[in-house]
Short mmCIF file of C-alpha atoms in Angstrom, two decimals:
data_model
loop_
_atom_site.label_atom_id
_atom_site.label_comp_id
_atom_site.label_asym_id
_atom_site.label_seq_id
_atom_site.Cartn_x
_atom_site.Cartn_y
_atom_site.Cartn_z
CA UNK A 927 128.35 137.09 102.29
CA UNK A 928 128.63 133.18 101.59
CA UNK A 929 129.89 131.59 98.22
CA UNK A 930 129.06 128.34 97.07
CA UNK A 931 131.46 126.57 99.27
CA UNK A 932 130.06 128.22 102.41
CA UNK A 933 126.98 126.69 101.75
CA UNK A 934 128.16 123.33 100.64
CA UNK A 935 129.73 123.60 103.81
CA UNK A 936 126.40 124.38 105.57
CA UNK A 937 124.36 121.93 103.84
CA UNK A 938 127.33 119.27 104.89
CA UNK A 939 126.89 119.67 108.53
CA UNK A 940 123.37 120.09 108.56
CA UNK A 941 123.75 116.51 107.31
CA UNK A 942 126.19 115.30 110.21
CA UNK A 943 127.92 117.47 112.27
CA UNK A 944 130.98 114.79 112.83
CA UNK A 945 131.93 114.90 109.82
CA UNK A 946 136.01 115.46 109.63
CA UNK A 947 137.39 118.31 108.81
CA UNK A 948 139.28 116.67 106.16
CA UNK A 949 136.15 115.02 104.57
CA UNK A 950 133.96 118.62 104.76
CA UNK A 951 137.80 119.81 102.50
CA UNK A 952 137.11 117.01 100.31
CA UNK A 953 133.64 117.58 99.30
CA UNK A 954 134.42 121.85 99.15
CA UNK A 955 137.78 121.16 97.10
CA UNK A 956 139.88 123.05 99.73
CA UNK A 957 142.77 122.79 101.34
CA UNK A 958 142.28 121.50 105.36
CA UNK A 959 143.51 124.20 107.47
CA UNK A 960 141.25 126.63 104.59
CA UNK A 961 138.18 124.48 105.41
CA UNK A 962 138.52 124.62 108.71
CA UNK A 963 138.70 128.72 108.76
CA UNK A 964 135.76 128.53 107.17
CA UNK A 965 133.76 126.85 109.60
CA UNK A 966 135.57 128.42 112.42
CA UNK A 967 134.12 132.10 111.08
CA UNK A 968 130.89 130.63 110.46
CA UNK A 969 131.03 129.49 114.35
CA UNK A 970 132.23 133.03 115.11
CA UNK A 971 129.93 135.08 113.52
CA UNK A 972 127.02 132.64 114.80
CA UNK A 973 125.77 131.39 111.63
CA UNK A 974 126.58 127.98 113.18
CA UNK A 975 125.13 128.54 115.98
CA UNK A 976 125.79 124.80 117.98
CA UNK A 977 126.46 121.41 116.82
CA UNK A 978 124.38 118.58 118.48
CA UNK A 979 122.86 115.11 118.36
CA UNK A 980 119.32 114.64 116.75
CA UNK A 981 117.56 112.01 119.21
CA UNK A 982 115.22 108.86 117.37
CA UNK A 983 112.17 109.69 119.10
CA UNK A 984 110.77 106.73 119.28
CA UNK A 985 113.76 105.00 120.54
CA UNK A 986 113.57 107.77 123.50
CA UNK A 987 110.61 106.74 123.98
CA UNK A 988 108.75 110.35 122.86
CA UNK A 989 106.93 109.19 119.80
CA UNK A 990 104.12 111.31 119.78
CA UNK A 991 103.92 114.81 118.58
CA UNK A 992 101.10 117.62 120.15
CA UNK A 993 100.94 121.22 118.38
CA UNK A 994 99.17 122.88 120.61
CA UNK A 995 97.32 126.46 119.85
CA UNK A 996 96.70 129.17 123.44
CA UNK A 997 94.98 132.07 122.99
CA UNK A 998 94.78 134.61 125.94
CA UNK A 999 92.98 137.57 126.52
CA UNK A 1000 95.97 139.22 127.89
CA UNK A 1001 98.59 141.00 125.63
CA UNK A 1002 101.11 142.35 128.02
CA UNK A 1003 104.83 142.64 128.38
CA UNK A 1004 104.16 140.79 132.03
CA UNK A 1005 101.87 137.93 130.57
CA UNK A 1006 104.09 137.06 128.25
CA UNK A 1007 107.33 136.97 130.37
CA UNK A 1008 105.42 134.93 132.76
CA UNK A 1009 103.96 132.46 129.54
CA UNK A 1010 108.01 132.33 128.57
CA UNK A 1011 109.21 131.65 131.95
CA UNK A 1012 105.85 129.14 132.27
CA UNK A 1013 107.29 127.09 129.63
CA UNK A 1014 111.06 127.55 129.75
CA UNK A 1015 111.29 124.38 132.50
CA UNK A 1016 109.00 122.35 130.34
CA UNK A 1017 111.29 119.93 128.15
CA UNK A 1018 108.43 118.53 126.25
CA UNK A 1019 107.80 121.92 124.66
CA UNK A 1020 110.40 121.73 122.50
CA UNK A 1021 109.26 124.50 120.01
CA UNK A 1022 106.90 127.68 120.39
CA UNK A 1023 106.15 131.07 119.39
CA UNK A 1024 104.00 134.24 119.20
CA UNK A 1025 101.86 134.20 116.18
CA UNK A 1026 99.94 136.46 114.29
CA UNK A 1027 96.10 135.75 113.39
CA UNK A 1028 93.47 133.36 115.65
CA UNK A 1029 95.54 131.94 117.87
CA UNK A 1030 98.29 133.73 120.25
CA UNK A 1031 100.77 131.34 120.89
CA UNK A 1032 101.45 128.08 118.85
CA UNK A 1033 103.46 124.86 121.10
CA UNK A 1034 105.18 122.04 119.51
CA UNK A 1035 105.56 119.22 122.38
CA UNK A 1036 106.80 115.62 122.02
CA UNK A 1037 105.61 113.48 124.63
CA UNK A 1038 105.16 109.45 124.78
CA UNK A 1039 101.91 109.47 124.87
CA UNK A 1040 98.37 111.74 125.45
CA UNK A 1041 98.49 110.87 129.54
CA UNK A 1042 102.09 112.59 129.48
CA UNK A 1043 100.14 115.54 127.60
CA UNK A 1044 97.39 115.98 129.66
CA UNK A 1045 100.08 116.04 132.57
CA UNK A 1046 101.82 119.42 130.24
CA UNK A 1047 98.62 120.53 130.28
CA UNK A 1048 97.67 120.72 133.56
CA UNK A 1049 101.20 121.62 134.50
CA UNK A 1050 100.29 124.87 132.08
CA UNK A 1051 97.03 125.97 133.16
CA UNK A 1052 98.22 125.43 136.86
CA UNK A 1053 100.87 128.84 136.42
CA UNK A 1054 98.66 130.96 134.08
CA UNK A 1055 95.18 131.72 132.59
CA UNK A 1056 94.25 130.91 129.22
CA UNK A 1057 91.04 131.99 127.12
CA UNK A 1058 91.62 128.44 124.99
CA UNK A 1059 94.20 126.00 124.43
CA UNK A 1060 93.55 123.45 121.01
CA UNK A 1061 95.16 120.44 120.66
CA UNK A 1062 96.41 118.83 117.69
CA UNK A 1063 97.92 115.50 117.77
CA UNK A 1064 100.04 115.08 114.53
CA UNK A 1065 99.20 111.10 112.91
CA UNK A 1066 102.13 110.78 110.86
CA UNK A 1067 105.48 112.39 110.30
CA UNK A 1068 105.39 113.57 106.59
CA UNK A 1069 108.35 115.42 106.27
CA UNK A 1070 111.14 116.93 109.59
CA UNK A 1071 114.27 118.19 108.91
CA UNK A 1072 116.30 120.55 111.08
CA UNK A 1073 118.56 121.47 108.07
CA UNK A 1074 117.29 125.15 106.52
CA UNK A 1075 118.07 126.22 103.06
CA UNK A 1076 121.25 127.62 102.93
CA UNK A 1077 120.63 129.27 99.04
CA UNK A 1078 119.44 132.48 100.81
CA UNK A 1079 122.46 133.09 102.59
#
């Protein structure tokens, strides 16, 4: 169970990962070498699960973002370890899962632009059959965060 300073904790590196261990002890009003137990559990019991580097997309030259819908008329253990391993070497699909309702399986790609798609597409439908795959390029960015609320923990 997490108390407050857990999640402060949380929401801190959420924020930015570098932070030092002696400003995260600042901000949670403990001691350093108590701070940094802290996170080390959290690390251990793989509530942190890794610390990274958010990338600007549009400096890396991936601006554009496709959600992309793929329904399939096959529902089996093998079809879907073959759709899995299909997209595993993919690193434009940077998000999907198996969804409940019309569509099957919902894709998040970013790519730079909609050749770069169509090249993910036909990369797709080259390695497996697909009743329908929908498109959806997203126009603007409202709102991204990677940070999840911590208050339910």
């Amino acid at each position: 169970m997490l108390d407050q300073r857990d999640r402060t904790l949380l929401d801190l590196l959420q924020q930015d990962a570098s932070l030092p261990i002696t400003d995260l002890a600042e901000h949670t009003a403990l001691s350093v070498s108590a701070c940094w137990r802290r996170v080390k559990r959290m690390e251990e019991e793989g509530l942190i699960s890794r610390r990274v580097a958010l990338v600007d997309r549009r400096k890396a030259n991936v601006p554009t973002t496709v959600f992309v819908g793929v329904r399939t008329a096959r529902h089996s253990m093998d079809w879907l370890e073959s759709f899995r391993s299909a997209i595993a070497d993919i690193p434009e699909i940077v998000e999907a899962y198996r969804m409940t309702g019309e569509i099957d399986y919902l894709l998040r790609l970013i790519v730079p632009d909609v050749q770069a798609y169509d090249a993910v597409y036909k990369q797709l439908i080259s390695r497996l059959d697909f009743t329908d795959i929908s498109s959806f390029i997203a126009m603007e960015e409202l709102k991204f965060t990677t940070a999840i609320p911590t208050r339910y923990a």
